[in-house]
Structure formats: structure tokens, C-alpha cells
DNA sequence: TTATTGTTTCAGAAATTTCTGAAAGTTCAG
DNA sequence: CTGAACTTTCAGAAATTTCTGAAACAATAA
């Protein structure tokens, strides 16, 4: 593996972006490297290519492992481990969604639910509860929905993605198809 | 506005969550406060209720303003400004999506596109480009798709959300409806 | 067992992000 | 113009996150 300018810019940028998506810079860089390398890479080489400490690489790989995004392999006669990205880009996106849901949505939903169960002590709290219920419902919808997307087969997902703004049309169609359930009243 | 334990737990939690969604703790707390307060609140009161500095409040409100999430109002005869959350929870979610897209997706897409235009210098770069193209296509799909969701009316969005795992069924249906276009080949 | 080659851990260092508060800026009534 | 009431700015302080590297640990061959 060689760090050409092209590869470097990709890896660094992915590192920056990574920190937005729930993992730190190093983790992002390591993953980027593993994704674009056709050959599995060993930990020392990662540290060297990225110019970071060996310990940092170890922690990054551990994190990626917990996300099930790396595959470990061995070369015959060698003791050290070689790492490679695992699964498709789709899989990776799914992992990110799932991880974020677990870390961000679930605890929030649980807190909001607790608050909704409480008795409002006064008018102010009653209003607050109303708003909190709205937020809860929205987050719950988003959560359930992304989960149902994740359970779709990649082909179906792709169809859905390619549909793009066609989603609107499909919905009009769906309204007739599922119309008897009167979705508006479920709001 | 009174800081009861209920309101406090909501505001603090929202602050923590906020930092995951692209704004810092203070911004999250301020927004939470404005959302659950029926009455507009002035900057000094925000600082007092949250126990943070007046300057910090000013910066937070400025940030929220740039996201178009606050409404400024005045009381007759008073010079100071009163702040209130603006738009529905849906609107707020949309702003967050849009803001994140602008900050995270667009620059990345642009970088990936640049890399895809470059001439691969060797076999390694050629492989890297192939992978980068995959990532680009995925991100572009997600971006376009969320944009098309954002342009849907709230009612339609709600229908779609409530559909949940029904999305699979709709797709089967869609396959027949749009089948002539053979979505599989667009992959 | 010991030497070798590799990985992991974690305390403290470094870097980054966020917050404070005093000073500067703004607006308006008189 | 002046002063009162309010807001914004920004340099440095504080808090938080991330990274390093040396020491501990693990696995294997001889």
C-alpha cells in the first residue's frame, strides 16, 4: 500500500467526516484505508501510513471490530494479523445507523417516555409534556422507520433509493391501496 | 419559566444529545428550553435558568438563528428581545438534516467527485477509485433521497412514517407499477 | 523455559472544543 | 448628545476528547 496524494486526500477527509458520524478521526482514517486497500494491511503498516502511534491503531481497530467492520486474516507462516474492511458499503452505512440509534435515539426515547408518564405539576409542565410527546413520536417514527429500512433486502433498498422524488407518486398510489386504514387519523 | 426536575432532565438530556446532532451542548439546552416554554424567554432568563454565561447564550442564540430555529419578539414598551422556538418539531428535524447535509455530505461528495475525475496512476489507485465511486453513489443516493423526503408535505411524510415495515409491501406493489423500468438494472 | 514477534492497555500529554466575563457595540428616550 | 438598557465579541480559561508510548500481556517456536 502506497500513500499517493489521491489516497491521502480521501483518507484524511474520511477521518474528518468520521468524527461527525460517531467515530473519531483515527477510526475514520483506518477504516478509509482498509476500504480502499485491495490487500489486507497489518497494524504496523497502518500506523506508519497514517503517521499515528501503534497504540492508537490498536484502539481504532478494536472500535471498528466492535462495529463488525473489519475482517482479520493471516498469511501462512506469519504470526501478525492483517486487517481488511468487511461487508459492502451498504453494510457499513447500516452499522453506522444502528450504532447511532443505540447511542443516541434509544436513551432519549426512554427518557422522553419517562417524562410522559410523570404527572404534570402545573400548567407549564403540562405544556412541556405536550411538546415532549411530539418529539417522542417523531423520534419513535424515525427509529422504527429506519429499522424497517434496514430489514429490507439490498435490492429493495436500492429500488427505493433510485425512486428518489418518485416517493411522492408512490404514496399517492399507496393512499388508494391502503386508504381504508385512513393513515391521517393515525397521526 | 420554572426549572422543575422534569424540565431540567429534559433540557440537560437534550443538551447531551444535541452535541451528537451537530450543535453543542449549550445550543441544545437553549433550544430545548425554547421548545417547551409556552412563553417567549429573554436572554438573561435563559442564562439564569441554565446557569451559563450571558455571552454563551448570545452565541447559542446566534447559532440557532442561523438555523432559523428561533423567533424573536418584543413586549410593548420593553427594549429587550424575547426568544421562542420557531416552526414545528418536523421543521426542526428538517433543519437538522439540511444543516448536516450541507456540512457533512456536500463537501464529501465534492471531494469524492474530484477523486473520481483523476487519472489512476497505478493498479492500487484504480482499485481505490472503484471503491470511492461506490461510496460516492451511496452518499449521493442518500442525499437525493432525504432531499426528496424533505420536499414532501408533512401529511405525506407522516403517512410514509406510519407505514413502517409496510414499506416492503409498498415496494412489491411498486415493482409491478414501475416494473417496466426494471429498477434492478439501474443499480 | 526463554526468546521473539506481535497486540493491548492506560496514565499522562497534546489538541481541540466550549465557556466565561469584561469590554466594546447598539439602540433609543430624553 | 448623554446615559440607560440591552446585546455581541473575543481572548484566555476550563473542560473534554484524542493520542502517545512505555509497560504489560499473549502466543508460539525452539
mmCIF file of N, CA, C and O in Angstrom, chain B residues 11-78:
data_model
loop_
_atom_site.group_PDB
_atom_site.id
_atom_site.type_symbol
_atom_site.label_atom_id
_atom_site.label_comp_id
_atom_site.label_asym_id
_atom_site.label_seq_id
_atom_site.Cartn_x
_atom_site.Cartn_y
_atom_site.Cartn_z
ATOM 1 N N UNK B 11 -34.123 19.212 29.489
ATOM 2 C CA UNK B 11 -33.186 20.185 28.946
ATOM 3 C C UNK B 11 -31.752 19.648 28.955
ATOM 4 O O UNK B 11 -31.027 19.753 27.955
ATOM 5 N N UNK B 12 -31.349 19.038 30.072
ATOM 6 C CA UNK B 12 -29.981 18.537 30.132
ATOM 7 C C UNK B 12 -29.752 17.404 29.146
ATOM 8 O O UNK B 12 -28.743 17.350 28.449
ATOM 9 N N UNK B 13 -30.716 16.519 29.095
ATOM 10 C CA UNK B 13 -30.554 15.401 28.163
ATOM 11 C C UNK B 13 -30.493 15.888 26.724
ATOM 12 O O UNK B 13 -29.680 15.432 25.925
ATOM 13 N N UNK B 14 -31.332 16.817 26.400
ATOM 14 C CA UNK B 14 -31.340 17.366 25.049
ATOM 15 C C UNK B 14 -30.003 18.028 24.734
ATOM 16 O O UNK B 14 -29.529 17.991 23.607
ATOM 17 N N UNK B 15 -29.416 18.617 25.756
ATOM 18 C CA UNK B 15 -28.092 19.206 25.577
ATOM 19 C C UNK B 15 -27.069 18.148 25.181
ATOM 20 O O UNK B 15 -26.319 18.318 24.222
ATOM 21 N N UNK B 16 -27.082 17.044 25.902
ATOM 22 C CA UNK B 16 -26.138 15.966 25.585
ATOM 23 C C UNK B 16 -26.373 15.452 24.178
ATOM 24 O O UNK B 16 -25.468 15.325 23.369
ATOM 25 N N UNK B 17 -27.610 15.159 23.879
ATOM 26 C CA UNK B 17 -27.959 14.626 22.573
ATOM 27 C C UNK B 17 -27.578 15.600 21.469
ATOM 28 O O UNK B 17 -27.066 15.211 20.430
ATOM 29 N N UNK B 18 -27.826 16.869 21.754
ATOM 30 C CA UNK B 18 -27.558 17.884 20.757
ATOM 31 C C UNK B 18 -26.169 17.785 20.172
ATOM 32 O O UNK B 18 -25.994 17.881 18.957
ATOM 33 N N UNK B 19 -25.195 17.551 21.042
ATOM 34 C CA UNK B 19 -23.824 17.563 20.548
ATOM 35 C C UNK B 19 -23.604 16.462 19.505
ATOM 36 O O UNK B 19 -22.689 16.534 18.693
ATOM 37 N N UNK B 20 -24.458 15.446 19.526
ATOM 38 C CA UNK B 20 -24.349 14.387 18.516
ATOM 39 C C UNK B 20 -24.936 14.821 17.180
ATOM 40 O O UNK B 20 -24.656 14.237 16.154
ATOM 41 N N UNK B 21 -25.813 15.791 17.255
ATOM 42 C CA UNK B 21 -26.539 16.156 16.052
ATOM 43 C C UNK B 21 -25.988 17.388 15.367
ATOM 44 O O UNK B 21 -26.650 17.973 14.518
ATOM 45 N N UNK B 22 -24.796 17.795 15.779
ATOM 46 C CA UNK B 22 -24.165 18.882 15.044
ATOM 47 C C UNK B 22 -24.223 20.237 15.716
ATOM 48 O O UNK B 22 -23.757 21.211 15.151
ATOM 49 N N UNK B 23 -24.813 20.320 16.907
ATOM 50 C CA UNK B 23 -24.711 21.573 17.638
ATOM 51 C C UNK B 23 -24.226 21.270 19.039
ATOM 52 O O UNK B 23 -24.336 20.143 19.508
ATOM 53 N N UNK B 24 -23.666 22.261 19.735
ATOM 54 C CA UNK B 24 -23.064 21.950 21.021
ATOM 55 C C UNK B 24 -24.090 21.916 22.152
ATOM 56 O O UNK B 24 -25.263 22.203 21.967
ATOM 57 N N UNK B 25 -23.608 21.539 23.313
ATOM 58 C CA UNK B 25 -24.484 21.332 24.461
ATOM 59 C C UNK B 25 -25.365 22.539 24.743
ATOM 60 O O UNK B 25 -26.587 22.429 24.884
ATOM 61 N N UNK B 26 -24.716 23.710 24.818
ATOM 62 C CA UNK B 26 -25.471 24.918 25.140
ATOM 63 C C UNK B 26 -26.594 25.159 24.136
ATOM 64 O O UNK B 26 -27.731 25.457 24.520
ATOM 65 N N UNK B 27 -26.271 25.044 22.869
ATOM 66 C CA UNK B 27 -27.283 25.261 21.838
ATOM 67 C C UNK B 27 -28.450 24.301 22.033
ATOM 68 O O UNK B 27 -29.620 24.696 21.958
ATOM 69 N N UNK B 28 -28.126 23.044 22.327
ATOM 70 C CA UNK B 28 -29.170 22.065 22.563
ATOM 71 C C UNK B 28 -30.053 22.440 23.737
ATOM 72 O O UNK B 28 -31.285 22.367 23.665
ATOM 73 N N UNK B 29 -29.404 22.867 24.821
ATOM 74 C CA UNK B 29 -30.166 23.231 26.016
ATOM 75 C C UNK B 29 -31.060 24.438 25.755
ATOM 76 O O UNK B 29 -32.231 24.456 26.151
ATOM 77 N N UNK B 30 -30.496 25.422 25.113
ATOM 78 C CA UNK B 30 -31.297 26.616 24.827
ATOM 79 C C UNK B 30 -32.495 26.237 23.970
ATOM 80 O O UNK B 30 -33.628 26.621 24.251
ATOM 81 N N UNK B 31 -32.235 25.444 22.940
ATOM 82 C CA UNK B 31 -33.346 25.085 22.074
ATOM 83 C C UNK B 31 -34.416 24.304 22.838
ATOM 84 O O UNK B 31 -35.613 24.571 22.707
ATOM 85 N N UNK B 32 -33.961 23.375 23.652
ATOM 86 C CA UNK B 32 -34.905 22.581 24.445
ATOM 87 C C UNK B 32 -35.790 23.498 25.289
ATOM 88 O O UNK B 32 -37.004 23.326 25.360
ATOM 89 N N UNK B 33 -35.145 24.467 25.905
ATOM 90 C CA UNK B 33 -35.863 25.406 26.752
ATOM 91 C C UNK B 33 -36.913 26.165 25.951
ATOM 92 O O UNK B 33 -38.071 26.312 26.365
ATOM 93 N N UNK B 34 -36.506 26.643 24.790
ATOM 94 C CA UNK B 34 -37.430 27.438 23.986
ATOM 95 C C UNK B 34 -38.588 26.584 23.470
ATOM 96 O O UNK B 34 -39.707 27.071 23.314
ATOM 97 N N UNK B 35 -38.298 25.306 23.236
ATOM 98 C CA UNK B 35 -39.350 24.440 22.705
ATOM 99 C C UNK B 35 -40.429 24.170 23.741
ATOM 100 O O UNK B 35 -41.622 24.167 23.419
ATOM 101 N N UNK B 36 -40.010 23.939 24.970
ATOM 102 C CA UNK B 36 -41.023 23.558 25.960
ATOM 103 C C UNK B 36 -41.597 24.739 26.726
ATOM 104 O O UNK B 36 -42.481 24.566 27.552
ATOM 105 N N UNK B 37 -41.088 25.929 26.435
ATOM 106 C CA UNK B 37 -41.672 27.089 27.095
ATOM 107 C C UNK B 37 -42.782 27.675 26.240
ATOM 108 O O UNK B 37 -42.579 27.976 25.070
ATOM 109 N N UNK B 38 -43.927 27.817 26.843
ATOM 110 C CA UNK B 38 -45.058 28.362 26.086
ATOM 111 C C UNK B 38 -44.835 29.858 25.845
ATOM 112 O O UNK B 38 -45.177 30.385 24.794
ATOM 113 N N UNK B 39 -44.237 30.510 26.841
ATOM 114 C CA UNK B 39 -43.956 31.945 26.735
ATOM 115 C C UNK B 39 -42.560 32.176 26.172
ATOM 116 O O UNK B 39 -41.640 31.455 26.525
ATOM 117 N N UNK B 40 -42.400 33.197 25.326
ATOM 118 C CA UNK B 40 -41.060 33.579 24.895
ATOM 119 C C UNK B 40 -40.197 33.939 26.106
ATOM 120 O O UNK B 40 -40.705 34.403 27.125
ATOM 121 N N UNK B 41 -38.887 33.708 25.999
ATOM 122 C CA UNK B 41 -37.971 33.902 27.114
ATOM 123 C C UNK B 41 -36.886 34.889 26.690
ATOM 124 O O UNK B 41 -36.461 34.892 25.540
ATOM 125 N N UNK B 42 -36.433 35.728 27.628
ATOM 126 C CA UNK B 42 -35.375 36.670 27.259
ATOM 127 C C UNK B 42 -34.009 36.060 27.575
ATOM 128 O O UNK B 42 -33.901 35.098 28.337
ATOM 129 N N UNK B 43 -32.975 36.646 26.965
ATOM 130 C CA UNK B 43 -31.640 36.069 27.036
ATOM 131 C C UNK B 43 -31.135 35.942 28.467
ATOM 132 O O UNK B 43 -30.515 34.940 28.835
ATOM 133 N N UNK B 44 -31.388 36.946 29.272
ATOM 134 C CA UNK B 44 -30.928 36.887 30.656
ATOM 135 C C UNK B 44 -31.567 35.728 31.409
ATOM 136 O O UNK B 44 -30.900 35.044 32.186
ATOM 137 N N UNK B 45 -32.835 35.531 31.155
ATOM 138 C CA UNK B 45 -33.517 34.441 31.853
ATOM 139 C C UNK B 45 -32.946 33.093 31.420
ATOM 140 O O UNK B 45 -32.788 32.188 32.238
ATOM 141 N N UNK B 46 -32.632 32.978 30.133
ATOM 142 C CA UNK B 46 -32.036 31.731 29.649
ATOM 143 C C UNK B 46 -30.740 31.454 30.393
ATOM 144 O O UNK B 46 -30.505 30.353 30.896
ATOM 145 N N UNK B 47 -29.894 32.490 30.481
ATOM 146 C CA UNK B 47 -28.598 32.330 31.152
ATOM 147 C C UNK B 47 -28.802 31.899 32.595
ATOM 148 O O UNK B 47 -28.099 31.010 33.096
ATOM 149 N N UNK B 48 -29.785 32.502 33.237
ATOM 150 C CA UNK B 48 -30.043 32.203 34.644
ATOM 151 C C UNK B 48 -30.569 30.776 34.813
ATOM 152 O O UNK B 48 -30.076 30.012 35.635
ATOM 153 N N UNK B 49 -31.567 30.428 34.005
ATOM 154 C CA UNK B 49 -32.187 29.109 34.120
ATOM 155 C C UNK B 49 -31.174 27.998 33.856
ATOM 156 O O UNK B 49 -31.193 26.960 34.511
ATOM 157 N N UNK B 50 -30.295 28.229 32.892
ATOM 158 C CA UNK B 50 -29.347 27.180 32.523
ATOM 159 C C UNK B 50 -28.044 27.285 33.310
ATOM 160 O O UNK B 50 -27.201 26.389 33.225
ATOM 161 N N UNK B 51 -27.877 28.383 34.031
ATOM 162 C CA UNK B 51 -26.637 28.552 34.791
ATOM 163 C C UNK B 51 -25.416 28.681 33.904
ATOM 164 O O UNK B 51 -24.357 28.127 34.191
ATOM 165 N N UNK B 52 -25.555 29.399 32.793
ATOM 166 C CA UNK B 52 -24.413 29.636 31.914
ATOM 167 C C UNK B 52 -24.243 31.129 31.699
ATOM 168 O O UNK B 52 -25.114 31.916 32.052
ATOM 169 N N UNK B 53 -23.111 31.508 31.120
ATOM 170 C CA UNK B 53 -22.810 32.932 30.977
ATOM 171 C C UNK B 53 -23.688 33.580 29.920
ATOM 172 O O UNK B 53 -24.168 32.943 28.982
ATOM 173 N N UNK B 54 -23.839 34.869 30.102
ATOM 174 C CA UNK B 54 -24.645 35.642 29.180
ATOM 175 C C UNK B 54 -24.069 35.585 27.762
ATOM 176 O O UNK B 54 -24.814 35.505 26.773
ATOM 177 N N UNK B 55 -22.753 35.624 27.653
ATOM 178 C CA UNK B 55 -22.101 35.574 26.348
ATOM 179 C C UNK B 55 -22.379 34.270 25.622
ATOM 180 O O UNK B 55 -22.615 34.244 24.407
ATOM 181 N N UNK B 56 -22.355 33.216 26.375
ATOM 182 C CA UNK B 56 -22.615 31.900 25.807
ATOM 183 C C UNK B 56 -24.038 31.833 25.244
ATOM 184 O O UNK B 56 -24.271 31.291 24.158
ATOM 185 N N UNK B 57 -24.960 32.414 25.948
ATOM 186 C CA UNK B 57 -26.349 32.446 25.480
ATOM 187 C C UNK B 57 -26.432 33.197 24.157
ATOM 188 O O UNK B 57 -27.082 32.749 23.209
ATOM 189 N N UNK B 58 -25.726 34.324 24.115
ATOM 190 C CA UNK B 58 -25.752 35.117 22.898
ATOM 191 C C UNK B 58 -25.250 34.311 21.703
ATOM 192 O O UNK B 58 -25.857 34.311 20.631
ATOM 193 N N UNK B 59 -24.149 33.586 21.914
ATOM 194 C CA UNK B 59 -23.605 32.782 20.819
ATOM 195 C C UNK B 59 -24.551 31.654 20.439
ATOM 196 O O UNK B 59 -24.738 31.350 19.261
ATOM 197 N N UNK B 60 -25.150 31.052 21.441
ATOM 198 C CA UNK B 60 -26.086 29.968 21.168
ATOM 199 C C UNK B 60 -27.286 30.441 20.360
ATOM 200 O O UNK B 60 -27.697 29.795 19.397
ATOM 201 N N UNK B 61 -27.816 31.594 20.742
ATOM 202 C CA UNK B 61 -28.980 32.125 20.029
ATOM 203 C C UNK B 61 -28.615 32.491 18.592
ATOM 204 O O UNK B 61 -29.399 32.302 17.668
ATOM 205 N N UNK B 62 -27.397 32.985 18.451
ATOM 206 C CA UNK B 62 -26.940 33.335 17.108
ATOM 207 C C UNK B 62 -26.906 32.080 16.224
ATOM 208 O O UNK B 62 -27.365 32.094 15.077
ATOM 209 N N UNK B 63 -26.360 31.009 16.791
ATOM 210 C CA UNK B 63 -26.306 29.737 16.067
ATOM 211 C C UNK B 63 -27.714 29.249 15.704
ATOM 212 O O UNK B 63 -27.981 28.909 14.551
ATOM 213 N N UNK B 64 -28.586 29.257 16.678
ATOM 214 C CA UNK B 64 -29.963 28.819 16.418
ATOM 215 C C UNK B 64 -30.626 29.717 15.377
ATOM 216 O O UNK B 64 -31.406 29.249 14.544
ATOM 217 N N UNK B 65 -30.275 30.989 15.439
ATOM 218 C CA UNK B 65 -30.821 31.915 14.450
ATOM 219 C C UNK B 65 -30.376 31.543 13.044
ATOM 220 O O UNK B 65 -31.172 31.533 12.119
ATOM 221 N N UNK B 66 -29.095 31.186 12.920
ATOM 222 C CA UNK B 66 -28.582 30.844 11.596
ATOM 223 C C UNK B 66 -29.260 29.569 11.080
ATOM 224 O O UNK B 66 -29.285 29.310 9.884
ATOM 225 N N UNK B 67 -29.790 28.787 11.989
ATOM 226 C CA UNK B 67 -30.528 27.587 11.587
ATOM 227 C C UNK B 67 -32.014 27.909 11.422
ATOM 228 O O UNK B 67 -32.830 27.023 11.190
ATOM 229 N N UNK B 68 -32.355 29.142 11.624
ATOM 230 C CA UNK B 68 -33.740 29.598 11.532
ATOM 231 C C UNK B 68 -34.672 28.830 12.460
ATOM 232 O O UNK B 68 -35.762 28.431 12.074
ATOM 233 N N UNK B 69 -34.200 28.622 13.663
ATOM 234 C CA UNK B 69 -34.996 27.856 14.620
ATOM 235 C C UNK B 69 -35.562 28.717 15.739
ATOM 236 O O UNK B 69 -36.267 28.212 16.605
ATOM 237 N N UNK B 70 -35.214 30.006 15.746
ATOM 238 C CA UNK B 70 -35.799 30.868 16.770
ATOM 239 C C UNK B 70 -36.571 32.018 16.164
ATOM 240 O O UNK B 70 -36.288 32.481 15.062
ATOM 241 N N UNK B 71 -37.519 32.448 16.954
ATOM 242 C CA UNK B 71 -38.345 33.576 16.583
ATOM 243 C C UNK B 71 -38.084 34.637 17.638
ATOM 244 O O UNK B 71 -38.103 34.339 18.819
ATOM 245 N N UNK B 72 -37.807 35.859 17.196
ATOM 246 C CA UNK B 72 -37.565 36.938 18.142
ATOM 247 C C UNK B 72 -38.832 37.781 18.242
ATOM 248 O O UNK B 72 -39.459 38.080 17.236
ATOM 249 N N UNK B 73 -39.194 38.135 19.474
ATOM 250 C CA UNK B 73 -40.358 39.010 19.635
ATOM 251 C C UNK B 73 -40.070 40.054 20.708
ATOM 252 O O UNK B 73 -39.079 39.978 21.413
ATOM 253 N N UNK B 74 -40.938 41.028 20.796
ATOM 254 C CA UNK B 74 -40.773 42.108 21.773
ATOM 255 C C UNK B 74 -42.061 42.271 22.557
ATOM 256 O O UNK B 74 -43.147 42.020 22.039
ATOM 257 N N UNK B 75 -41.901 42.721 23.791
ATOM 258 C CA UNK B 75 -43.092 43.103 24.536
ATOM 259 C C UNK B 75 -43.235 44.612 24.433
ATOM 260 O O UNK B 75 -42.225 45.318 24.430
ATOM 261 N N UNK B 76 -44.463 45.088 24.346
ATOM 262 C CA UNK B 76 -44.646 46.529 24.171
ATOM 263 C C UNK B 76 -43.992 47.299 25.319
ATOM 264 O O UNK B 76 -44.140 46.939 26.487
ATOM 265 N N UNK B 77 -43.240 48.326 24.957
ATOM 266 C CA UNK B 77 -42.604 49.153 25.977
ATOM 267 C C UNK B 77 -41.282 48.609 26.483
ATOM 268 O O UNK B 77 -40.567 49.284 27.213
ATOM 269 N N UNK B 78 -40.915 47.359 26.098
ATOM 270 C CA UNK B 78 -39.642 46.790 26.550
ATOM 271 C C UNK B 78 -38.631 46.806 25.407
ATOM 272 O O UNK B 78 -39.010 46.651 24.246
#
